[in-house]
C-alpha cells in the first residue's frame, strides 16, 4: 500500500484497520506528512481531520516546518484579512495555539525572504514570552541565516525550562537542528539535557582527556592560582567549589575566558576550571571570591581610609559603592597567605593584555615572598620593595626594550624600528605565520644584543611553579581537569552554557 492508501484507511470504521494505518504513517515519518496535510486541509469529515491531527501530533517536530509552511501559504493567499479559514483553524488546533491570527502572521513572516523579518519573529516570541509559539522557534532554529538562528536560540533560552520538552523532542528526531537544540538545552542548564546525551558527552570528554596533551589556558589572560598539590579534592574544598564535572583543556580554556573580565574583588564567577595535577601542581582558573566572607568591618575601615576620602570624593555613588565592595573581602595577597599555610605554597598569576593589568604573588608557609603588579606593558612593572627578588626572576628584565637598550649602549629605538619594518612586511599576508615570524625576529635580535626576555606572569609561572610554556609530552599528569561551581554558580541553578570539547583548530 502507498502512503495515500494508508491515509485513506484512517477513515476506516474498523478500529484495528485505523490503528494499523496510524502506526504505519507514524513509522513513515516525514514522508507521510504531505499526504496527511493534504487530507487535513481538504477533508469535509471532522473525524478524519481529527485522526490526521493525531498522527501529525505524534510526528512532533518533524511536522513543524511543513505545517508552518502550509499555514504561511494559506495566509499569503488570504492577504491582509484577519478572518481565519476552517483549514487555518485546523492547523492551529494541531499546533495547540489559542492566538490563532497571530500564529498565521508569524507563519507568514517566518518564510519571508527578508532575514530581518524572520529574526523579528524570533525576537518577538521571546520578548513577549509566548511559549505557545515554541514550534515557530523550532523552525527558525534551522534558518539559513545565522542571525535568525541565534535569535531563535536566545528566545528558546529565555523561556527557561518551559520549552525544554520541545527541545528534547528535536534531539530525539532526525532533524538537522538536533545539535542546535542540544546547545540551547546546555544554555538553559545541563540538567535539562537528556540522560542519553549526557552519557555520550561524558564518554567523549573522557576519551578526549585521555587523548590530548595537557595545556594551560593562560593566553585568555584569566587570573589563575597554582598550588603544589595533587589532592584535587582539597583544592575544591579550599576554594569552596562543588559539583565537579570532568573537563577537557578546551572546556577549561572557555571557562577561563568567561572569567577573564572578572578581575575585581566585587566581581563574581559562576564556575572555575581546576586542572589535573601537572608535575605536582594544581591550577585554578578564576577567582571564586564568593567563598570568602564579606566583612562589614572592612567596609567601615575603608570609608575612613584617606585614599577613599581623597580619590573618591567626586566619584559617583556607584563608583564609591563598587570600591567599598572590593574592600569587603580578603585581598588576593591575604588569600595567598591563607592558602600557602594550608598547602605549603600558593601563587596567583595574571598575564598582561591590552589595557588590562597583570602581575603575580608568591607565598610560602603563610608568608608573602614576592608581589608584582603590571599595567599594560613591562614598563609599568612594579616589584614590591618589601620582598627580596625571587629566584624565578633571574635572567629576566624588569624594564622596557628601549630602557634596557639605552642602558647597554644601543640605540633605544632599535627594536621599535625593526618591529615597524617587520610589521610592514608581514601585515595582511596570509602566507606568513606572524607569530613564528615575530619569534624568529626576536631570537635574532637577542643574539645580536643580548637583551633578556621581559619579566611576565607566564615566564615567572614557568620558573616558580608550572606555566604555559613548559608543558608537553614530558609533563607528568595526574588525574583530570574539572569544571566546578562556586557559591554564586550554585545559587544560579548549577552548570549551564555551551563549551567546546576540543580546540577550534581540531575536527
Coordinates of C-alpha atoms in Angstrom, one line a residue:
X1 CA 0.0 0.0 0.0
X2 CA 1.1 3.6 -0.7
X3 CA 1.2 6.4 1.8
X4 CA -2.0 7.8 0.2
X5 CA -3.7 4.4 0.7
X6 CA -2.7 4.4 4.4
X7 CA -4.0 7.9 4.8
X8 CA -7.3 6.9 3.2
X9 CA -7.5 4.0 5.7
X10 CA -7.5 6.4 8.6
X11 CA -11.2 6.8 7.8
X12 CA -11.9 3.1 8.2
X13 CA -14.7 2.2 10.5
X14 CA -12.8 -0.7 12.0
X15 CA -10.6 0.2 14.9
X16 CA -7.8 -2.3 14.1
X17 CA -7.5 -1.1 10.5
X18 CA -7.4 2.5 11.6
X19 CA -4.7 1.8 14.2
X20 CA -2.6 -0.1 11.7
X21 CA -2.8 3.0 9.4
X22 CA -1.8 5.3 12.3
X23 CA 1.2 3.2 13.3
X24 CA 2.3 2.8 9.7
X25 CA 2.2 6.5 9.0
X26 CA 4.0 7.4 12.2
X27 CA 6.7 4.9 11.3
X28 CA 6.9 6.5 7.8
X29 CA 7.9 9.8 9.4
X30 CA 8.4 12.8 7.2
X31 CA 7.4 11.0 4.0
X32 CA 3.8 10.7 5.3
X33 CA 3.4 14.4 6.2
X34 CA 2.5 15.9 2.8
X35 CA -0.3 13.4 2.3
X36 CA -1.6 13.9 5.9
X37 CA -1.6 17.7 5.5
X38 CA -3.3 17.4 2.1
X39 CA -6.1 15.4 3.7
X40 CA -6.3 17.6 6.7
X41 CA -6.7 20.7 4.6
X42 CA -9.3 19.3 2.2
X43 CA -11.5 16.8 4.0
X44 CA -15.0 17.6 4.9
X45 CA -15.0 15.0 7.7
X46 CA -14.2 16.3 11.1
X47 CA -13.4 12.8 12.4
X48 CA -10.9 12.4 9.5
X49 CA -9.4 15.8 10.4
X50 CA -9.1 14.7 14.0
X51 CA -7.3 11.5 13.3
X52 CA -4.9 13.2 10.8
X53 CA -4.2 15.8 13.5
X54 CA -3.4 13.0 16.0
X55 CA -0.9 11.4 13.6
X56 CA 0.8 14.7 12.8
X57 CA 0.9 15.4 16.5
X58 CA 2.7 12.1 17.1
X59 CA 5.3 13.1 14.5
X60 CA 6.2 16.1 16.7
X61 CA 9.0 18.4 15.5
X62 CA 9.1 16.6 12.1
X63 CA 5.8 18.2 11.2
X64 CA 6.5 21.8 12.5
X65 CA 8.1 23.2 9.3
X66 CA 5.6 21.6 6.9
X67 CA 2.6 22.7 9.0
X68 CA 4.0 26.2 9.4
X69 CA 4.7 26.4 5.6
X70 CA 1.2 25.3 4.8
X71 CA -0.2 27.9 7.2
X72 CA 2.0 30.5 5.7
X73 CA 0.8 29.7 2.2
X74 CA -2.8 30.0 3.2
X75 CA -2.2 33.3 4.9
X76 CA -0.3 34.7 1.9
X77 CA -3.2 33.8 -0.4
X78 CA -5.7 35.3 2.0
X79 CA -3.9 38.6 2.0
X80 CA -4.4 41.0 5.0
X81 CA -7.8 39.8 6.0
X82 CA -8.0 38.8 9.7
X83 CA -10.7 36.2 9.0
X84 CA -9.4 32.6 9.7
X85 CA -10.4 29.9 7.3
X86 CA -11.5 26.5 8.6
X87 CA -8.2 25.0 7.4
X88 CA -6.2 27.6 9.4
X89 CA -8.2 26.7 12.5
X90 CA -7.4 23.0 12.0
X91 CA -3.7 23.7 11.6
X92 CA -3.7 26.0 14.7
X93 CA -5.6 23.3 16.6
X94 CA -2.9 20.8 15.6
X95 CA -0.2 23.1 17.0
X96 CA -2.1 23.7 20.2
X97 CA -2.4 27.5 19.6
X98 CA -5.0 29.8 21.2
X99 CA -4.0 33.1 19.5
X100 CA -4.9 31.9 16.0
X101 CA -4.5 35.1 14.0
X102 CA -1.0 35.8 15.5
X103 CA 0.0 32.3 14.6
X104 CA -0.9 32.9 11.0
X105 CA 1.1 36.2 10.9
X106 CA 4.1 34.5 12.4
X107 CA 3.8 31.7 9.9
X108 CA 3.8 34.1 7.0
X109 CA 6.7 36.1 8.4
X110 CA 8.8 33.0 9.2
X111 CA 9.1 32.4 5.5
X112 CA 9.8 35.9 4.4
X113 CA 12.7 36.5 2.0
X114 CA 14.0 39.2 4.4
X115 CA 16.1 37.8 7.2
X116 CA 15.3 40.8 9.3
X117 CA 11.6 39.9 9.2
X118 CA 12.3 36.3 10.2
X119 CA 14.6 37.5 13.0
X120 CA 12.0 39.8 14.3
X121 CA 9.6 36.9 14.7
X122 CA 12.2 35.0 16.8
X123 CA 12.9 38.1 18.9
X124 CA 9.2 38.9 19.3
X125 CA 8.2 35.5 20.6
X126 CA 11.0 35.6 23.2
X127 CA 10.4 39.2 24.3
X128 CA 6.6 38.7 24.6
X129 CA 7.1 35.4 26.5
X130 CA 4.6 33.3 24.5
X131 CA 5.6 29.6 24.8
X132 CA 2.7 28.5 22.5
X133 CA 5.0 29.5 19.6
X134 CA 7.8 27.2 20.5
X135 CA 7.2 25.4 17.3
X136 CA 8.0 28.6 15.3
X137 CA 11.3 28.9 17.2
X138 CA 12.0 25.3 16.4
X139 CA 11.6 26.0 12.7
X140 CA 13.7 29.2 12.9
X141 CA 16.4 27.3 14.7
X142 CA 17.2 25.8 11.4
X143 CA 17.1 29.0 9.4
X144 CA 19.6 29.7 6.6
X145 CA 20.8 32.9 8.3
X146 CA 22.9 32.6 11.5
X147 CA 21.4 35.8 12.8
X148 CA 18.0 34.3 12.8
X149 CA 19.2 31.0 14.3
X150 CA 20.9 32.9 17.1
X151 CA 17.8 34.9 17.8
X152 CA 15.7 31.7 17.9
X153 CA 18.2 30.1 20.3
X154 CA 18.2 33.2 22.5
X155 CA 14.4 33.2 22.7
X156 CA 14.3 29.5 23.4
X157 CA 16.7 30.1 26.3
X158 CA 14.7 33.0 27.6
X159 CA 11.8 30.6 28.3
X160 CA 14.0 28.6 30.7
X161 CA 12.5 25.2 31.3
X162 CA 9.1 25.9 29.7
X163 CA 10.2 24.7 26.2
X164 CA 12.6 22.0 27.3
X165 CA 10.2 19.3 26.1
X166 CA 10.2 20.7 22.6
X167 CA 14.0 20.9 22.5
X168 CA 14.2 17.3 23.8
X169 CA 11.8 16.2 21.1
X170 CA 14.0 17.8 18.5
X171 CA 17.0 16.0 20.0
X172 CA 15.2 12.7 19.6
X173 CA 14.3 13.4 16.0
X174 CA 16.3 13.1 12.8
X175 CA 16.1 16.9 12.1
X176 CA 19.3 18.8 11.2
X177 CA 18.6 21.1 14.2
X178 CA 19.4 18.4 16.7
X179 CA 22.8 19.9 17.5
X180 CA 21.4 23.4 17.9
X181 CA 18.7 22.0 20.2
X182 CA 21.4 20.5 22.4
X183 CA 23.3 23.8 22.6
X184 CA 20.1 25.6 23.7
X185 CA 19.5 22.9 26.3
X186 CA 23.0 23.3 27.6
X187 CA 22.5 27.1 27.8
X188 CA 19.3 26.6 29.9
X189 CA 21.1 24.2 32.2
X190 CA 23.0 20.9 32.0
X191 CA 20.3 19.2 34.0
X192 CA 17.9 19.9 31.0
X193 CA 20.0 17.6 28.8
X194 CA 18.6 14.1 28.3
X195 CA 20.5 11.4 30.2
X196 CA 21.5 9.6 27.0
X197 CA 23.1 12.8 25.6
X198 CA 24.9 13.3 28.9
X199 CA 26.2 9.8 28.7
X200 CA 27.5 10.4 25.2
X201 CA 29.1 13.7 26.1
X202 CA 30.7 12.1 29.2
X203 CA 32.2 9.4 27.1
X204 CA 33.6 11.9 24.6
X205 CA 35.1 14.1 27.3
X206 CA 36.8 11.1 28.9
X207 CA 38.2 10.0 25.6
X208 CA 39.5 13.5 24.8
X209 CA 41.0 13.8 28.3
X210 CA 42.9 10.5 27.7
X211 CA 44.0 11.6 24.2
X212 CA 45.0 15.2 24.4
X213 CA 48.2 16.7 25.8
X214 CA 47.9 18.9 28.8
X215 CA 47.7 22.7 28.2
X216 CA 47.2 25.8 30.3
X217 CA 44.7 28.3 29.0
X218 CA 46.7 31.4 30.4
X219 CA 46.5 33.1 27.0
X220 CA 43.0 34.1 27.9
X221 CA 44.5 36.4 30.5
X222 CA 42.4 35.0 33.2
X223 CA 43.8 35.1 36.7
X224 CA 44.9 31.7 37.9
X225 CA 46.1 30.1 41.1
X226 CA 48.8 27.5 41.5
X227 CA 49.1 25.1 44.5
X228 CA 51.8 22.4 44.9
X229 CA 49.4 19.5 45.5
X230 CA 47.9 16.6 43.6
X231 CA 44.9 16.5 46.0
X232 CA 42.2 17.9 43.8
X233 CA 39.5 17.3 46.5
X234 CA 41.5 19.5 48.9
X235 CA 41.7 22.3 46.3
X236 CA 38.0 22.2 45.6
X237 CA 37.4 22.4 49.4
X238 CA 39.9 25.3 49.8
X239 CA 38.1 27.4 47.2
X240 CA 34.5 26.4 48.3
X241 CA 33.8 24.6 45.0
X242 CA 31.3 21.8 44.3
X243 CA 29.7 19.7 41.6
X244 CA 33.0 19.0 39.7
X245 CA 32.5 17.8 36.1
X246 CA 35.4 16.2 34.1
X247 CA 36.6 18.7 31.6
X248 CA 38.9 18.8 28.6
X249 CA 41.5 21.5 28.3
X250 CA 39.4 23.3 25.6
X251 CA 36.4 23.4 28.1
X252 CA 38.8 24.8 30.7
X253 CA 40.0 27.5 28.3
X254 CA 36.5 28.5 27.6
X255 CA 35.7 28.8 31.3
X256 CA 38.9 30.8 31.8
X257 CA 37.8 33.1 29.0
X258 CA 34.5 33.6 30.7
X259 CA 36.3 34.6 33.9
X260 CA 38.8 36.9 32.1
X261 CA 36.9 40.1 32.8
X262 CA 36.1 39.3 36.5
X263 CA 39.2 40.9 37.9
X264 CA 37.9 42.9 40.8
X265 CA 37.0 41.8 44.2
X266 CA 33.4 42.8 43.7
X267 CA 33.1 40.6 40.6
X268 CA 31.7 37.1 40.9
X269 CA 32.3 34.0 38.7
X270 CA 29.8 31.1 38.5
X271 CA 32.4 28.4 37.8
X272 CA 36.1 27.8 37.5
X273 CA 38.4 25.3 35.8
X274 CA 40.6 23.2 38.1
X275 CA 43.4 21.5 36.1
X276 CA 44.7 18.0 36.6
X277 CA 47.9 17.8 38.7
X278 CA 50.8 18.9 36.4
X279 CA 54.2 18.0 37.7
X280 CA 52.7 18.1 41.2
X281 CA 50.9 21.4 40.8
X282 CA 47.1 22.0 40.6
X283 CA 45.9 25.2 38.9
X284 CA 42.6 27.0 39.4
X285 CA 41.4 29.4 36.6
X286 CA 39.2 32.0 38.1
X287 CA 38.8 33.8 41.4
X288 CA 35.9 32.3 43.3
X289 CA 35.6 35.1 45.8
X290 CA 32.1 34.2 46.9
X291 CA 33.8 31.6 49.1
X292 CA 35.4 34.4 51.1
X293 CA 33.2 36.0 53.7
X294 CA 32.1 39.6 53.2
X295 CA 33.2 41.6 56.3
X296 CA 31.3 44.8 57.1
X297 CA 34.1 45.9 59.4
X298 CA 36.4 46.1 56.3
X299 CA 33.9 48.5 54.7
X300 CA 33.8 50.7 57.7
X301 CA 37.6 50.9 57.8
X302 CA 37.7 51.6 54.1
X303 CA 35.3 54.5 54.5
X304 CA 37.7 56.1 56.9
X305 CA 40.7 55.5 54.7
X306 CA 42.4 58.6 53.3
X307 CA 42.5 57.0 49.9
X308 CA 38.7 56.7 49.8
X309 CA 38.2 60.2 51.2
X310 CA 40.5 61.8 48.7
X311 CA 40.2 59.9 45.5
X312 CA 36.5 59.0 45.6
X313 CA 35.2 62.4 46.9
X314 CA 34.0 63.4 43.5
X315 CA 33.1 60.0 42.1
X316 CA 29.6 58.7 41.5
X317 CA 27.8 56.8 44.2
X318 CA 28.0 53.7 42.1
X319 CA 31.8 54.0 41.8
X320 CA 32.1 54.6 45.6
X321 CA 29.9 51.6 46.4
X322 CA 31.9 49.5 43.9
X323 CA 35.2 50.3 45.5
X324 CA 33.9 49.7 49.0
X325 CA 32.5 46.4 47.9
X326 CA 36.0 45.4 46.7
X327 CA 37.3 46.0 50.2
X328 CA 34.7 43.9 51.8
X329 CA 36.6 40.6 51.3
X330 CA 40.2 39.5 51.9
X331 CA 42.7 40.6 49.2
X332 CA 44.3 38.2 46.9
X333 CA 47.5 38.6 48.8
X334 CA 45.7 37.6 52.0
X335 CA 44.2 34.6 50.2
X336 CA 47.7 33.6 49.1
X337 CA 48.9 33.7 52.7
X338 CA 46.0 31.6 53.8
X339 CA 46.3 29.0 51.1
X340 CA 50.1 28.8 51.5
X341 CA 49.7 28.0 55.2
X342 CA 47.5 25.0 54.1
X343 CA 49.4 23.7 51.1
X344 CA 52.9 24.9 51.8
X345 CA 52.8 27.4 48.9
X346 CA 50.3 29.3 46.9
X347 CA 50.7 31.6 43.8
X348 CA 48.4 33.6 41.7
X349 CA 49.2 34.9 38.2
X350 CA 47.5 37.3 35.7
X351 CA 49.1 37.9 32.3
X352 CA 49.0 41.4 30.9
X353 CA 46.8 42.0 27.9
X354 CA 45.8 45.2 26.0
X355 CA 44.7 47.7 28.6
X356 CA 44.4 45.0 31.3
X357 CA 46.6 44.8 34.4
X358 CA 48.6 41.8 35.3
X359 CA 51.0 40.5 38.0
X360 CA 51.7 37.8 40.4
X361 CA 52.0 36.9 44.0
X362 CA 54.1 34.1 45.6
X363 CA 53.5 32.9 49.2
X364 CA 55.2 30.1 51.1
X365 CA 54.2 28.8 54.5
X366 CA 51.9 31.7 55.4
X367 CA 54.3 34.4 54.2
X368 CA 54.4 36.6 51.1
X369 CA 57.7 36.1 49.2
X370 CA 57.2 38.3 46.2
X371 CA 54.5 40.5 44.7
X372 CA 54.4 42.3 41.4
X373 CA 51.9 44.4 39.5
X374 CA 51.9 45.4 35.8
X375 CA 49.9 47.9 33.8
X376 CA 49.5 47.2 30.1
X377 CA 53.3 46.8 29.5
X378 CA 56.5 45.8 31.1
X379 CA 57.5 49.5 31.6
X380 CA 54.7 49.6 34.2
X381 CA 56.1 46.7 36.2
X382 CA 56.1 47.3 39.9
X383 CA 58.0 44.8 42.0
X384 CA 57.3 45.0 45.7
X385 CA 60.2 46.6 47.6
X386 CA 59.2 44.8 50.8
X387 CA 60.4 41.4 49.5
X388 CA 63.7 40.1 48.1
X389 CA 63.9 39.1 44.4
X390 CA 62.5 35.6 43.7
X391 CA 64.8 33.1 42.0
X392 CA 62.3 32.9 39.2
X393 CA 63.2 36.5 38.2
X394 CA 66.9 35.7 37.5
X395 CA 67.9 36.5 33.9
X396 CA 64.7 38.4 33.1
X397 CA 64.5 42.2 32.6
X398 CA 62.1 44.4 34.5
X399 CA 62.3 47.3 32.1
X400 CA 61.2 48.1 28.6
X401 CA 63.2 47.3 25.5
X402 CA 64.2 50.9 25.0
X403 CA 65.3 51.4 28.6
X404 CA 67.4 48.2 28.5
X405 CA 69.0 49.0 25.1
X406 CA 69.9 52.5 26.2
X407 CA 71.5 51.3 29.4
X408 CA 73.6 48.8 27.4
X409 CA 74.9 51.1 24.7
X410 CA 72.4 50.5 22.0
X411 CA 70.0 53.0 20.3
X412 CA 66.9 53.0 22.4
X413 CA 64.6 52.9 19.4
X414 CA 66.4 49.9 17.8
X415 CA 63.8 47.3 18.4
X416 CA 60.9 49.7 17.7
X417 CA 62.3 50.4 14.2
X418 CA 62.9 46.8 13.5
X419 CA 59.4 46.0 14.6
X420 CA 58.0 48.6 12.2
X421 CA 59.9 47.0 9.3
X422 CA 58.7 43.5 10.2
X423 CA 55.1 44.7 10.6
X424 CA 55.1 46.4 7.2
X425 CA 56.4 43.3 5.6
X426 CA 54.1 40.7 7.1
X427 CA 50.9 42.6 7.8
X428 CA 47.9 41.2 5.8
X429 CA 50.0 38.5 4.1
X430 CA 48.1 35.2 4.7
X431 CA 51.1 33.2 3.6
X432 CA 53.1 34.2 6.6
X433 CA 52.8 32.8 10.1
X434 CA 53.0 36.0 12.0
X435 CA 53.7 34.5 15.4
X436 CA 56.6 32.4 14.0
X437 CA 57.9 35.5 12.2
X438 CA 58.0 37.6 15.4
X439 CA 59.6 34.8 17.4
X440 CA 62.3 34.3 14.8
X441 CA 63.0 38.0 14.6
X442 CA 63.1 38.4 18.4
X443 CA 65.5 35.4 18.7
X444 CA 67.9 37.0 16.2
X445 CA 67.6 40.4 18.0
X446 CA 68.5 38.7 21.3
X447 CA 71.6 37.1 19.7
X448 CA 72.7 40.4 18.4
X449 CA 72.1 42.5 21.5
X450 CA 71.9 40.0 24.4
X451 CA 68.6 41.5 25.6
X452 CA 66.8 39.2 28.0
X453 CA 63.1 38.3 27.8
X454 CA 60.9 40.6 29.7
X455 CA 59.6 39.6 33.1
X456 CA 55.9 38.4 32.7
X457 CA 53.5 36.4 34.7
X458 CA 53.7 33.4 32.3
X459 CA 57.5 33.2 32.5
X460 CA 57.5 33.6 36.3
X461 CA 54.9 30.8 36.4
X462 CA 57.1 28.6 34.2
X463 CA 60.0 29.0 36.7
X464 CA 58.3 29.3 40.0
X465 CA 55.5 26.7 39.6
X466 CA 54.1 25.3 36.3
X467 CA 53.4 27.6 33.4
X468 CA 52.0 27.6 29.9
X469 CA 55.4 27.4 28.1
X470 CA 56.8 24.4 29.9
X471 CA 54.1 21.8 29.2
X472 CA 54.4 19.0 26.8
X473 CA 54.8 15.2 26.5
X474 CA 57.3 15.3 29.3
X475 CA 54.8 16.8 31.8
X476 CA 53.6 14.3 34.5
X477 CA 49.8 14.4 34.5
X478 CA 47.8 13.0 37.4
X479 CA 44.0 12.8 37.3
X480 CA 41.9 15.0 35.1
X481 CA 40.7 18.6 35.0
X482 CA 37.2 19.6 36.2
X483 CA 34.8 22.5 36.0
X484 CA 33.3 23.2 39.4
X485 CA 30.7 25.6 40.7
X486 CA 31.2 28.5 43.1
X487 CA 28.7 29.6 45.6
X488 CA 27.3 32.0 43.1
X489 CA 27.0 29.2 40.5
X490 CA 25.1 27.0 42.9
X491 CA 22.7 29.8 43.7
X492 CA 22.3 30.4 39.9
X493 CA 21.0 26.9 39.3
X494 CA 24.1 24.9 38.5
X495 CA 26.1 24.2 35.4
X496 CA 24.9 25.8 32.2
X497 CA 26.3 27.0 28.9
X498 CA 27.9 25.6 25.7
X499 CA 31.6 24.7 26.0
X500 CA 33.9 23.4 23.2
X501 CA 35.1 19.9 23.7
X502 CA 38.2 20.4 21.5
X503 CA 40.3 23.4 20.5
X504 CA 38.8 25.2 17.5
X505 CA 41.6 24.0 15.1
X506 CA 40.7 20.4 15.7
X507 CA 38.0 18.5 13.9

